[in-house]
Tab-separated table of C-alpha atoms (C1' of nucleotides) in Angstrom:
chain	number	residue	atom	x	y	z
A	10	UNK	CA	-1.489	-47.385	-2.363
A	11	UNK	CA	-1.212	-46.478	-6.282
A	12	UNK	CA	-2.402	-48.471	-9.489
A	13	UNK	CA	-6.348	-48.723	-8.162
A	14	UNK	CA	-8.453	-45.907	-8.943
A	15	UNK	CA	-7.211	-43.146	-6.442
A	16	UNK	CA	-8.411	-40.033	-8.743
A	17	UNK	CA	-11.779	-39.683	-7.200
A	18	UNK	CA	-10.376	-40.370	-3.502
A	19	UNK	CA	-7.890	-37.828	-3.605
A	20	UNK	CA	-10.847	-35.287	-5.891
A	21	UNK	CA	-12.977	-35.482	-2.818
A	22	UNK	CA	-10.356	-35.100	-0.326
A	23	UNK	CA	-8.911	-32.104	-1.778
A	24	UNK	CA	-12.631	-30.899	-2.156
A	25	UNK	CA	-13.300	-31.188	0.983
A	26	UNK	CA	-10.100	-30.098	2.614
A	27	UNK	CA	-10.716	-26.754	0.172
A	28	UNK	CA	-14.199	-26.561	1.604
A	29	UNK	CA	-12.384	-26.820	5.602
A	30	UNK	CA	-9.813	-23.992	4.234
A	31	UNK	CA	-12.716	-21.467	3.447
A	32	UNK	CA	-14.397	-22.324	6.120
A	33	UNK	CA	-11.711	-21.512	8.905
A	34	UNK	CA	-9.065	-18.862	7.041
A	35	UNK	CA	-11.005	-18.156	4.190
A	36	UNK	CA	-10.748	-18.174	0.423
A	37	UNK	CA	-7.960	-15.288	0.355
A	38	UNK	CA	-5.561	-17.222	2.197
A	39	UNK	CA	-6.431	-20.562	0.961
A	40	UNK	CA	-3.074	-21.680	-0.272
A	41	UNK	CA	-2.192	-24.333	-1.956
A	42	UNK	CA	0.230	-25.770	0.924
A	43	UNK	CA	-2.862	-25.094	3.030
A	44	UNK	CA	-5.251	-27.339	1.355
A	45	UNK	CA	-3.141	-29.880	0.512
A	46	UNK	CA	-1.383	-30.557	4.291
A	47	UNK	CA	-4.720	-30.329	5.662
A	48	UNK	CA	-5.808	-33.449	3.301
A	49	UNK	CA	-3.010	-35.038	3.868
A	50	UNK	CA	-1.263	-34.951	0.817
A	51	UNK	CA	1.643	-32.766	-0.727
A	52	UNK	CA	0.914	-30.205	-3.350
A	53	UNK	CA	1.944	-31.082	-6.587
A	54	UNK	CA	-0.661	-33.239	-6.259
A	55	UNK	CA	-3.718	-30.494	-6.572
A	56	UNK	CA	-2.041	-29.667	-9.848
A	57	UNK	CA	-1.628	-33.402	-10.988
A	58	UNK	CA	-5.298	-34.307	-10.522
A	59	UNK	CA	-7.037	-30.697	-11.309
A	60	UNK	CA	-4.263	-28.913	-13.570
A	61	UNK	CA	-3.679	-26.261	-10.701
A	62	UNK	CA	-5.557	-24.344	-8.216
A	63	UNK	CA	-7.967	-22.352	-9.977
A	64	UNK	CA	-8.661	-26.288	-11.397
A	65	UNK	CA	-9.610	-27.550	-7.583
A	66	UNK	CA	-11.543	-24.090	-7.166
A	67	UNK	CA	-13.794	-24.564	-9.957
A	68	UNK	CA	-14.204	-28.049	-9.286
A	69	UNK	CA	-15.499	-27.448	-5.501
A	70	UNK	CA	-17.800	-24.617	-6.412
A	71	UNK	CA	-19.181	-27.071	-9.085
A	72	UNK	CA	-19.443	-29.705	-6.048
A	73	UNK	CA	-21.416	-27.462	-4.219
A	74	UNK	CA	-23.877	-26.472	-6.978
A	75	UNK	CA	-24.341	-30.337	-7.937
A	76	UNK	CA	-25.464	-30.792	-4.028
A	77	UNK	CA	-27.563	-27.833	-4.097
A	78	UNK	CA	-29.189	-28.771	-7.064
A	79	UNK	CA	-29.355	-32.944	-5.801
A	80	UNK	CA	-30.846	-31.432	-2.846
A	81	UNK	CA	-34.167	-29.674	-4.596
A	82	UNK	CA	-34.047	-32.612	-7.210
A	83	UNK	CA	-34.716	-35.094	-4.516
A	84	UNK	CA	-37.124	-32.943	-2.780
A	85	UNK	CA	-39.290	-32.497	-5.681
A	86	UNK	CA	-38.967	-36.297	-6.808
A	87	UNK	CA	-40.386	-37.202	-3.341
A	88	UNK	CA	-43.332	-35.454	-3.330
A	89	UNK	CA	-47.467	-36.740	-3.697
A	90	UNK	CA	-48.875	-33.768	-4.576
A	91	UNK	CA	-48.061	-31.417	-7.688
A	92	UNK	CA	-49.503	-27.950	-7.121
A	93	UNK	CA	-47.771	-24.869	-7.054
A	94	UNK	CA	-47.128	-25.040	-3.155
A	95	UNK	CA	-45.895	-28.379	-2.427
A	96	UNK	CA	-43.274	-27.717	-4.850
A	97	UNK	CA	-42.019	-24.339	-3.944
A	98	UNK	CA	-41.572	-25.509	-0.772
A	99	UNK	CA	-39.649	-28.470	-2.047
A	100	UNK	CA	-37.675	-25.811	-3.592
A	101	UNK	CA	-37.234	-23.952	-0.396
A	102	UNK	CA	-36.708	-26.675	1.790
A	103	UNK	CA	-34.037	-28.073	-0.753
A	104	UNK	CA	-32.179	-24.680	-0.201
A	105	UNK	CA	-31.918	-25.093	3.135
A	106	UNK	CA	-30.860	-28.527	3.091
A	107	UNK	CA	-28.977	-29.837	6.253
A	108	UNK	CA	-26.111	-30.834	3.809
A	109	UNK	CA	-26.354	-27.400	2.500
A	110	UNK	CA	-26.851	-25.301	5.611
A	111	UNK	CA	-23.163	-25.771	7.157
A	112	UNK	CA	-21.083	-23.487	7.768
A	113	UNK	CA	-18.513	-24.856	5.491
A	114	UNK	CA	-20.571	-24.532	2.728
A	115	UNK	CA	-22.258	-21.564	3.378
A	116	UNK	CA	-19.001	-19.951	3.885
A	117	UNK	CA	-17.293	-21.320	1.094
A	118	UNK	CA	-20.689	-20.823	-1.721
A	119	UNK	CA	-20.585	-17.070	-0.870
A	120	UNK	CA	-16.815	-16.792	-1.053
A	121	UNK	CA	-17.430	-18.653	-5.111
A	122	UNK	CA	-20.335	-16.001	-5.620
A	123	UNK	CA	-18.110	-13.255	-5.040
A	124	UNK	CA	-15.236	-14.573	-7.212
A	125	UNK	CA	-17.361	-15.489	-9.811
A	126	UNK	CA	-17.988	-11.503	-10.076
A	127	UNK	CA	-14.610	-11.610	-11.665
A	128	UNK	CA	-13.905	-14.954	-12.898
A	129	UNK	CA	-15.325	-15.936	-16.282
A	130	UNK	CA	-15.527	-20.314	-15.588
A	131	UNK	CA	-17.284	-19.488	-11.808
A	132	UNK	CA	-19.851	-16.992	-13.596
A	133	UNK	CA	-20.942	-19.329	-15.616
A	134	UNK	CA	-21.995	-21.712	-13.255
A	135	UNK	CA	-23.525	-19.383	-11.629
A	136	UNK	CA	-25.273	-18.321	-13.821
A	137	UNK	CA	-26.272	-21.978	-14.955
A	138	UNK	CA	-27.768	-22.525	-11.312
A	139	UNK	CA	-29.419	-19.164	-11.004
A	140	UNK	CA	-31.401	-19.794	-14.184
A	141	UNK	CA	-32.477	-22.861	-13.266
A	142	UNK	CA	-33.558	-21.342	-10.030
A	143	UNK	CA	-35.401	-18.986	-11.487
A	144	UNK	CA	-36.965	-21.224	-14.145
A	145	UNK	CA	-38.302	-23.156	-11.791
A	146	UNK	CA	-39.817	-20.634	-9.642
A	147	UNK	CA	-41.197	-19.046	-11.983
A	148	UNK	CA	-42.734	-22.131	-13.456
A	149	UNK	CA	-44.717	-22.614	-10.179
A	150	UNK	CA	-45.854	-19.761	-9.817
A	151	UNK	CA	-47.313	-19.427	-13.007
A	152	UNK	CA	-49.545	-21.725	-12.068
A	153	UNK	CA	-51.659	-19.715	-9.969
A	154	UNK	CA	-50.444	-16.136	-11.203
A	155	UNK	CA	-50.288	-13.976	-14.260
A	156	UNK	CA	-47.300	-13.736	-15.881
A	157	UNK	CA	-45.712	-10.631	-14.828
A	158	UNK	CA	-46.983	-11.007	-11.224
A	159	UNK	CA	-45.327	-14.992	-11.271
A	160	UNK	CA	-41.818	-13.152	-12.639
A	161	UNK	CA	-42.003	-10.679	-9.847
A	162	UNK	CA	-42.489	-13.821	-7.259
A	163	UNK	CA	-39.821	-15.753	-8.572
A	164	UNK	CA	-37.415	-12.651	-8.276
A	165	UNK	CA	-38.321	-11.961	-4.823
A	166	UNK	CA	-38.295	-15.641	-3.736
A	167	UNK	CA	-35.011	-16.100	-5.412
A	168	UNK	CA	-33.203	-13.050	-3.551
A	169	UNK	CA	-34.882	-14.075	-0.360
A	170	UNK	CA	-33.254	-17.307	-0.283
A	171	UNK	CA	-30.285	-16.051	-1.524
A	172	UNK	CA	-30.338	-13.296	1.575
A	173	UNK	CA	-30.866	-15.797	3.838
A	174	UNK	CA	-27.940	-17.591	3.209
A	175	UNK	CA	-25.566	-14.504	3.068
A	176	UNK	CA	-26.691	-13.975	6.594
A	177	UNK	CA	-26.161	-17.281	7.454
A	178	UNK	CA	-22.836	-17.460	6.234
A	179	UNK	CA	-21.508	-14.425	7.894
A	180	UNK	CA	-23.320	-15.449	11.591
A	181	UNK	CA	-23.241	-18.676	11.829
A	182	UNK	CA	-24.141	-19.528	15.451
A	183	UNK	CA	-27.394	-17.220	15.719
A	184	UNK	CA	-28.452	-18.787	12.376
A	185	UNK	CA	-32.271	-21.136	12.507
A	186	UNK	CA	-32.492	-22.881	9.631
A	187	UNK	CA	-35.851	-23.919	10.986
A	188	UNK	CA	-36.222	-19.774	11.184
A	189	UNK	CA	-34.936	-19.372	7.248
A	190	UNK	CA	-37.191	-22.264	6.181
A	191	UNK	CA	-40.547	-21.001	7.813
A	192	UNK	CA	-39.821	-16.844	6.084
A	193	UNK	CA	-38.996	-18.357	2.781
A	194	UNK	CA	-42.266	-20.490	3.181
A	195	UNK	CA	-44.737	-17.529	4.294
A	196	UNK	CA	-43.407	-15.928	1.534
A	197	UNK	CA	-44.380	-18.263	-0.964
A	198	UNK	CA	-48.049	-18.110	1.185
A	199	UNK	CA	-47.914	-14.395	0.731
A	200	UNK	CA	-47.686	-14.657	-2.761
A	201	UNK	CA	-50.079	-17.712	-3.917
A	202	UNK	CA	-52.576	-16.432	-1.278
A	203	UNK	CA	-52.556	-13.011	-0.725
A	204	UNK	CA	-53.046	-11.964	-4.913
A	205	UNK	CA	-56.348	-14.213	-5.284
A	206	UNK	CA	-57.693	-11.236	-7.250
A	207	UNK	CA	-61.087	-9.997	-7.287
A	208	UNK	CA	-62.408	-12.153	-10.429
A	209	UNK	CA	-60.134	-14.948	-10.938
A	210	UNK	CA	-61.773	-16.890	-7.789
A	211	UNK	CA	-60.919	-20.888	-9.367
A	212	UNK	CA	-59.079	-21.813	-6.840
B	5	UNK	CA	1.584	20.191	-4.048
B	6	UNK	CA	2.399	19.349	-0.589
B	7	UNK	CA	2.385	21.497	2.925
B	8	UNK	CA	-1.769	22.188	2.914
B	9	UNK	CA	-3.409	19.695	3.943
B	10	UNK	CA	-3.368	16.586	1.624
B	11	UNK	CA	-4.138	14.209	3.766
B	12	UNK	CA	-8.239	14.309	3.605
B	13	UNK	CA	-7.960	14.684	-0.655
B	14	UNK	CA	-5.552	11.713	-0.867
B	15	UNK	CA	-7.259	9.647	2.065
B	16	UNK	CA	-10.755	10.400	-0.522
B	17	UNK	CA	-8.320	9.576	-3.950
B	18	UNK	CA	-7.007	6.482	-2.557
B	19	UNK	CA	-10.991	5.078	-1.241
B	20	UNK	CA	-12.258	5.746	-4.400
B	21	UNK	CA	-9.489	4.286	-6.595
B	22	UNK	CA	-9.550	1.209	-4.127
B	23	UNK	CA	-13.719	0.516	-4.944
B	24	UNK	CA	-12.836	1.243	-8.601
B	25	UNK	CA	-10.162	-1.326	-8.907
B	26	UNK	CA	-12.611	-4.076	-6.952
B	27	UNK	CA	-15.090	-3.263	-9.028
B	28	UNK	CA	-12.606	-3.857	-12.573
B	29	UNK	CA	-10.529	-6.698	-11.329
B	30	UNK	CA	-11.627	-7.676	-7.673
B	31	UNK	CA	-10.686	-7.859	-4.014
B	32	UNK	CA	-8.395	-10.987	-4.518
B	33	UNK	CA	-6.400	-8.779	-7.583
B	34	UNK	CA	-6.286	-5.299	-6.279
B	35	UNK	CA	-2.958	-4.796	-5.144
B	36	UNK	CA	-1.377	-1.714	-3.707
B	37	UNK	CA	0.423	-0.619	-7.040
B	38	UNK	CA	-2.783	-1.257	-9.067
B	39	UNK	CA	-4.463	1.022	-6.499
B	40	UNK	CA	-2.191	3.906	-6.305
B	41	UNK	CA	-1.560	3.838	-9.805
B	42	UNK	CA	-5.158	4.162	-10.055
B	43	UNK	CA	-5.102	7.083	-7.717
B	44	UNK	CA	-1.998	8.420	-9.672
B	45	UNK	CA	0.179	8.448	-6.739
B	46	UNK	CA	2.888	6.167	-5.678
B	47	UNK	CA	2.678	3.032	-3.830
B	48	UNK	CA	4.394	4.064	-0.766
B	49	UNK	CA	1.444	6.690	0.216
B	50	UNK	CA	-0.832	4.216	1.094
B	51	UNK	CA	1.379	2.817	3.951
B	52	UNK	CA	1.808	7.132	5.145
B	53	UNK	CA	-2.188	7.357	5.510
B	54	UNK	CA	-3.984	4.372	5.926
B	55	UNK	CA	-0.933	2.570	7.841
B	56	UNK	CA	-0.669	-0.228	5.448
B	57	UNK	CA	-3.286	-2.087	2.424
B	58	UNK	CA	-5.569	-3.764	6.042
B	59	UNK	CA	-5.977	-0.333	6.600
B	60	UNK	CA	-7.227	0.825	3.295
B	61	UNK	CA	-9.497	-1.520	3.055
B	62	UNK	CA	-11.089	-1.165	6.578
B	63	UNK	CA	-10.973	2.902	5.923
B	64	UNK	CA	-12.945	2.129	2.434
B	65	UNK	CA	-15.851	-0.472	4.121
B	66	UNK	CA	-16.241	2.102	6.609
B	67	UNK	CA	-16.445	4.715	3.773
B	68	UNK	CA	-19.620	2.692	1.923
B	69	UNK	CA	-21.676	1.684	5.213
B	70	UNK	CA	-21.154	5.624	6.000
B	71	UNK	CA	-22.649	6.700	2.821
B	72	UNK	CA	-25.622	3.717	3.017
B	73	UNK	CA	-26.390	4.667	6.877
B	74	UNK	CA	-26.557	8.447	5.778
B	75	UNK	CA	-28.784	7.511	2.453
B	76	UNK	CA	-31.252	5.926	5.028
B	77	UNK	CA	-31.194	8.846	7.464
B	78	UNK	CA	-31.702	11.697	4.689
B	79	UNK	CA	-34.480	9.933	3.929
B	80	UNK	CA	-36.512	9.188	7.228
B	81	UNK	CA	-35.629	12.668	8.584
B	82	UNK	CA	-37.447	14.277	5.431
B	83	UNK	CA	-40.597	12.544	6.065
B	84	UNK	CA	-43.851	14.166	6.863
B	85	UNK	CA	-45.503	11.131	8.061
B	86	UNK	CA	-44.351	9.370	10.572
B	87	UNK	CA	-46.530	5.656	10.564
B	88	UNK	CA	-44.228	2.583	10.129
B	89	UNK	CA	-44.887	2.259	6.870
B	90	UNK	CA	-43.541	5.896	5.337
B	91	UNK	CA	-40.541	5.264	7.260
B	92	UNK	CA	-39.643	1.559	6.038
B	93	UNK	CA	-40.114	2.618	2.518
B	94	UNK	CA	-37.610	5.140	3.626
B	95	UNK	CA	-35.333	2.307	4.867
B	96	UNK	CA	-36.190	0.379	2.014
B	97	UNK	CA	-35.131	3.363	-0.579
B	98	UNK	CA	-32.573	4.574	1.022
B	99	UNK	CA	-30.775	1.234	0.395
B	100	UNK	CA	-31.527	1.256	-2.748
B	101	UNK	CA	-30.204	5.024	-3.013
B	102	UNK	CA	-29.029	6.364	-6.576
B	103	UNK	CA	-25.668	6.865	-5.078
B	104	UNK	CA	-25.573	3.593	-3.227
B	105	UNK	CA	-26.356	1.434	-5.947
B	106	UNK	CA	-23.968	1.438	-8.924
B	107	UNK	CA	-22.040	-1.968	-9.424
B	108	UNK	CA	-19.160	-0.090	-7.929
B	109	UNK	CA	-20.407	-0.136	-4.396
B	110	UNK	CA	-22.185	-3.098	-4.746
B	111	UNK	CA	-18.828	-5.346	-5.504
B	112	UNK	CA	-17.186	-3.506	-2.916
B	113	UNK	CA	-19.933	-4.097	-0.673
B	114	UNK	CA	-20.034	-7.500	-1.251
B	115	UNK	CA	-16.070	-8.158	-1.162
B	116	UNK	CA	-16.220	-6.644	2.398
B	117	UNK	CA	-18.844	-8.846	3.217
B	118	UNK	CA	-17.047	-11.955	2.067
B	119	UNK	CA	-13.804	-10.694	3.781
B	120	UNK	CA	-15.577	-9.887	7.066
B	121	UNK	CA	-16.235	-13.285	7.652
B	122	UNK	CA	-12.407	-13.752	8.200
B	123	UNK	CA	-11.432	-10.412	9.720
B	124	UNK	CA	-12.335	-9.340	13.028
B	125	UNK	CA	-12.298	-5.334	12.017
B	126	UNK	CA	-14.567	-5.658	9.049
B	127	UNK	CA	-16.631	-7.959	11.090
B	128	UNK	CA	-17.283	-5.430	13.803
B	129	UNK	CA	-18.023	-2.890	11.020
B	130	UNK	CA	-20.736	-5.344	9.458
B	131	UNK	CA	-22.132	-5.933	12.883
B	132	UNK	CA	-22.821	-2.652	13.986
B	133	UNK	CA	-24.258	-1.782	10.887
B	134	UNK	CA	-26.439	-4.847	10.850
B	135	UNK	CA	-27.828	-4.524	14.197
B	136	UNK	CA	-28.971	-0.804	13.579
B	137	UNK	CA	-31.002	-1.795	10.466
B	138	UNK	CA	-32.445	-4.675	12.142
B	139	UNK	CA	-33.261	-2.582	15.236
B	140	UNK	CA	-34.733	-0.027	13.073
B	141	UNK	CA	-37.223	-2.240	11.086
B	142	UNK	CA	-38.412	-3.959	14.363
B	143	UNK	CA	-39.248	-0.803	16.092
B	144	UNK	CA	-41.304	0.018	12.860
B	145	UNK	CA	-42.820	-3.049	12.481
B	146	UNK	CA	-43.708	-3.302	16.046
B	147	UNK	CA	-45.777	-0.346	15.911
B	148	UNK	CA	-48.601	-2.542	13.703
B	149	UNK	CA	-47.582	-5.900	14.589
B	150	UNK	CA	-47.003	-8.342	17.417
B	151	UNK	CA	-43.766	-8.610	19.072
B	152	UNK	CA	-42.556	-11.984	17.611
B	153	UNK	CA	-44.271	-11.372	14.131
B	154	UNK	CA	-42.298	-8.009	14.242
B	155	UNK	CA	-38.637	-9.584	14.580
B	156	UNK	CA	-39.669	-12.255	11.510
B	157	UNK	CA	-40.869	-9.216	9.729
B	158	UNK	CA	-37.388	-7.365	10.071
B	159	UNK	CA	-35.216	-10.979	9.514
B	160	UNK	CA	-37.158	-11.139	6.459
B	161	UNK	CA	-37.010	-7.734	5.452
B	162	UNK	CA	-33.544	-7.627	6.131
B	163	UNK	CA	-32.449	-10.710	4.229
B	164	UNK	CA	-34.731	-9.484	0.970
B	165	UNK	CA	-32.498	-6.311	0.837
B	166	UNK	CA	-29.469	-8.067	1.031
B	167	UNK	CA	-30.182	-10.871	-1.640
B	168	UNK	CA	-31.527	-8.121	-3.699
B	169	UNK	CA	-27.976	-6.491	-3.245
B	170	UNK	CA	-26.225	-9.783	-3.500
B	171	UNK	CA	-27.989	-9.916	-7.243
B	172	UNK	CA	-27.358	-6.737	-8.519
B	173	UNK	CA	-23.475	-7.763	-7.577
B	174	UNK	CA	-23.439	-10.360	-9.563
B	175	UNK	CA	-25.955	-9.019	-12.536
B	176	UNK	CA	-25.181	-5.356	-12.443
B	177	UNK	CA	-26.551	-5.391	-16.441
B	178	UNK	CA	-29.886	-6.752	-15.776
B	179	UNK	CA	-30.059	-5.023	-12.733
B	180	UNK	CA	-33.657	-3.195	-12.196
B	181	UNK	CA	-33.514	-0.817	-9.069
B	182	UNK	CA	-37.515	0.140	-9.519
B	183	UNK	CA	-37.602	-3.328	-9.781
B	184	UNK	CA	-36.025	-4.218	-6.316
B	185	UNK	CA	-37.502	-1.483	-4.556
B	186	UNK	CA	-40.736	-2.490	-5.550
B	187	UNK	CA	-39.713	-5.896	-4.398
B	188	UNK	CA	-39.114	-4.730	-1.123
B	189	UNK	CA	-41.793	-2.460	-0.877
B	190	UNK	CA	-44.513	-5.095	-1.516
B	191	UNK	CA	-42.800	-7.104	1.201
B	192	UNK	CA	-43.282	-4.258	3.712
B	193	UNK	CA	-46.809	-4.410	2.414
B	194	UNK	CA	-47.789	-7.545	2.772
B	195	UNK	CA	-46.398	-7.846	6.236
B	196	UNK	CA	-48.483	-4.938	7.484
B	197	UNK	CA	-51.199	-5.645	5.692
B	198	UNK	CA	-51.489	-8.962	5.151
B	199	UNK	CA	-51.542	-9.951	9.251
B	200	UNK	CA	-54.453	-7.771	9.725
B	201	UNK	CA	-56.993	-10.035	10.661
B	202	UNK	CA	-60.098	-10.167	8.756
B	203	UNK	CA	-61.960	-7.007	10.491
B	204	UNK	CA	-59.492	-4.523	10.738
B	205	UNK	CA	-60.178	-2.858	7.602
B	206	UNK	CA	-59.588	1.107	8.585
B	207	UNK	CA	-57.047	1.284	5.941
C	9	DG	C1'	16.541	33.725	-2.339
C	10	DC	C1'	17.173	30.457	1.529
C	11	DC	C1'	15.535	27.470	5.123
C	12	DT	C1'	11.884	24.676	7.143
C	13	DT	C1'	8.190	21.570	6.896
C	14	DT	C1'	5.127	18.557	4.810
C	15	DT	C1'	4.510	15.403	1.262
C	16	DT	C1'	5.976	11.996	-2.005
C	17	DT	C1'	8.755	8.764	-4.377
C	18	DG	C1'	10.538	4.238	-5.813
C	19	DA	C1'	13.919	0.828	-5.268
C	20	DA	C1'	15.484	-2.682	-2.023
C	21	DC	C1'	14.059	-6.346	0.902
C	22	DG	C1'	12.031	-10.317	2.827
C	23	DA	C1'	8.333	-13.273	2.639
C	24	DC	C1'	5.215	-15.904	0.297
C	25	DT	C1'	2.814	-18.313	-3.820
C	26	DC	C1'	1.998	-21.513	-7.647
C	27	DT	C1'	3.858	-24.538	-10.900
C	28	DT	C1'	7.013	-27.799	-12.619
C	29	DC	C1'	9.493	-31.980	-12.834
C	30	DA	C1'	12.976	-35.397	-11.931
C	31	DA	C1'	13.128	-38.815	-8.667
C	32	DC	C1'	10.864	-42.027	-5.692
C	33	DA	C1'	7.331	-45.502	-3.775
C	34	DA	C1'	4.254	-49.027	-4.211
C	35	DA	C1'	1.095	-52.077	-6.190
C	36	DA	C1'	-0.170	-54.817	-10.262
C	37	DA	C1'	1.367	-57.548	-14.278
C	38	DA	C1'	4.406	-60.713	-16.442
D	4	DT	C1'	11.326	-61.852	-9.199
D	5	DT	C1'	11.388	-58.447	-12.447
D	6	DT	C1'	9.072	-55.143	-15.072
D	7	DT	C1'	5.595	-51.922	-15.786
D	8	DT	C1'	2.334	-48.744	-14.454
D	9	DT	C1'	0.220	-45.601	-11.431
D	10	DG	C1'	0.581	-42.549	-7.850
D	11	DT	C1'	3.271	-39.258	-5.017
D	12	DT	C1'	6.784	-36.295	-3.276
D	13	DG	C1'	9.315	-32.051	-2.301
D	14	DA	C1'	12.547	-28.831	-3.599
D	15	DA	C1'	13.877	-25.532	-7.253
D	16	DG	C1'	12.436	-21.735	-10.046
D	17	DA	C1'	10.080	-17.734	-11.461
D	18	DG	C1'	7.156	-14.510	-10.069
D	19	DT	C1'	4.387	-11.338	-7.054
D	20	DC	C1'	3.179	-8.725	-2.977
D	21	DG	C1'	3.373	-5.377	1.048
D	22	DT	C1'	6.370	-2.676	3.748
D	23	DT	C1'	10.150	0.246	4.723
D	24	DC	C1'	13.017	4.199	4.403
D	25	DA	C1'	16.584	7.265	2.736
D	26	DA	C1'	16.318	10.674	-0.479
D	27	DA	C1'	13.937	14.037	-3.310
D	28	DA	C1'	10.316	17.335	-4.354
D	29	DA	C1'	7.378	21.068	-3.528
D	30	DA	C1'	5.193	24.678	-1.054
D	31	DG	C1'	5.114	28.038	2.909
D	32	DG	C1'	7.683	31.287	6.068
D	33	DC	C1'	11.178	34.638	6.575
DNA sequence: GCCTTTTTTGAACGACTCTTCAACAAAAAA
DNA sequence: TTTTTTGTTGAAGAGTCGTTCAAAAAAGGC
C-alpha cells in the first residue's frame, strides 16, 4: 500500500503503539522491536519516519502535550461566562480530560516528565507546557487576587493537578477522576472565596 | 581493607553513589560500572551485596522512603501539642525536611516512582509507604472534620505534597522549599478552618 | 612469618539494543 | 506493460549491559 500518503498513518500508529508499550512494560523496556511488532510494522521503519527512537519518543510526548493543551483550549473556547471561576475550572476539567485520564497516558506523561529531568529536547517541552500552565492560572486568578497571593494560587493549583495525576498514574484502578476533578475545583473555591479580605468587598 | 566488616560501609558507598549518578545522568543511564566507579570500587561488588543492579536499586528506594518516614516521625514525636493541626504541619515539614529535599533525592525519588509502576518490589515499597501517610493525615483530619470530608482532606493533602515534589524534580533551580511548605501549610489551613461553619469561631 | 578468611577485582561471556542499508514490494505514472 | 516512485523489510554490524567466577589482594590469627 505505498505511493499515497502513509507518513502520518504509520506516525500515529507508532505513537500509539509507543503509548501501549509504556503503558504495559514501561518506558525502560520499550524497545524498538517492541513498539514496532506491536504496530504491526518492522523496525527500520521508526527510524525511516522519525530518524530513530529518541525521534518517536519526542514525537509522542509532544502528542500528548498537544492533547493536553487541545483539551483546556476547547474547554475554555466553550464557555458563556468569563470570570475567574468558570475558567479555572475549564482549566481543571481540561486536565482531567477523559482522553487525558487513561492509563496509557497517564503512565506514559509521567514516564516523559521523568526523562525530561535528563533529556535536553523533552525539558523543553516541558517546560513550554508548564509555563503556559502557569500563565494561565495565574492570569485568572489575578482577577480577583493581589499579585503575590494570585502567584501563590497558581503554584499550588498547578502542583495539585500535577499530584493528582502522579497518583493516578501509579494506581490506576482506585483512581476517580470525578474524585480529582471535584479537589482541584474546591481548591480553586478555597482560593477565590476564602481570601475576600477585610476591605476589598467588590465582589 | 577487607576482614572487618565492610559490608554495611560499602552497602552505604554503593546507595549513595547510585542516587548521585540518577541525579547526574538518570535512572535509564546509570549503569553498574558508572555506579561503582562512582563508589570507587569495582563492578563486580555490587552483584556480592545487593545480589545484582534490581537489587541495588530496591536497597536504595528503600534507603530514601526510610529517611522521609523517619524525617516525619522526628518531627511529630517532638511536639508539645498534640491538636491535628501541630502534627500535620509536622507531616507537612517533615516532607519537606532539609535532608529530604535536595534534587538528589528528589530525582531518585521520582525515578523509583516511575519504575514502580512496572516492578512489583518497588511497587510494594511505594504502597506501604503511601498508605501510612494517607492513614496518618485522615486520623488527623478526622479529629476536626467529618468522616468523608476527612479522606478528601488527606487525598488532597497527599497529592499537593507529591506535585510539590514532582516540581522541585523537575525545577530543582527555582525550587522554593519555604515556598512549598507554605503551600502545604495553607492547605492544611484552609481545610480545618475553612469547613467550620459560620458559628464556630473558638479559634 | 605463614596460613586462614574475608573482600575485591576485572576480563570473559551471553544476551540484547539501535541503526543502517541493500534488496524487495507495490502502487502510480508513462 | 514498463518505468518510476514510494514504502517496507530484515539481517548484519557495532556497541553496550549485567552477571559470573577464578584469581588476587589484604587483613586477622597463630
Amino acid at each position: 500500500m505505498p505511493k499515497i500518503g502513509m507518513e502520518p498513518i504509520r506516525r500515529k500508529q507508532l505513537i500509539e503503539a509507543t503509548m501501549a508499550s509504556i503503558n504495559e512494560v514501561g518506558l525502560a523496556d520499550s524497545t524498538i522491536i517492541q513498539i514496532s511488532r506491536r504496530a504491526g510494522v518492522s523496525a527500520g521503519i521508526i527510524s525511516h519516519y522519525f530518524g530513530g527512537k529518541d525521534g518517536l519518543l519526542e514525537a509522542t510526548m509532544r502528542h500528548i502535550l498537544e492533547d493536553l493543551g487541545m483539551s483546556v483550549a476547547n474547554r475554555r473556547s466553550a464557555l458563556k461566562k468569563h470570570d475567574a471561576r468558570s475558567h479555572l475550572y475549564a482549566i481543571v476539567e481540561g486536565n482531567f480530560d477523559r482522553s487525558q485520564v487513561s492509563a496509557e497516558v497517564m503512565k506514559t506523561w509521567l514516564a516523559f516528565w521523568t526523562s525530561s529531568m535528563h533529556r535536553d529536547d523533552l525539558h523543553r517541552l516541558q517546560r513550554v507546557n508548564d509555563r503556559r500552565l502557569y500563565s494561565n492560572l495565574c492570569f485568572q486568578f489575578r482577577k480577583q487576587l493581589p499579585v503575590e497571593r494570585a502567584r501563590d494560587a497558581a503554584r499550588g493549583l498547578a502542583a495539585l493537578i500535577d499530584g493528582l495525576w502522579l497518583r493516578g498514574a501509579l494506581m490506576p484502578q482506585s483512581f476517580d477522576i470525578t474524585r480529582a476533578v471535584a479537589l482541584a475545583r474546591r481548591y480553586v473555591d478555597e482560593q477565590l472565596d476564602g481570601h475576600a479580605g477585610p476591605s476589598t468587598s467588590t465582589g
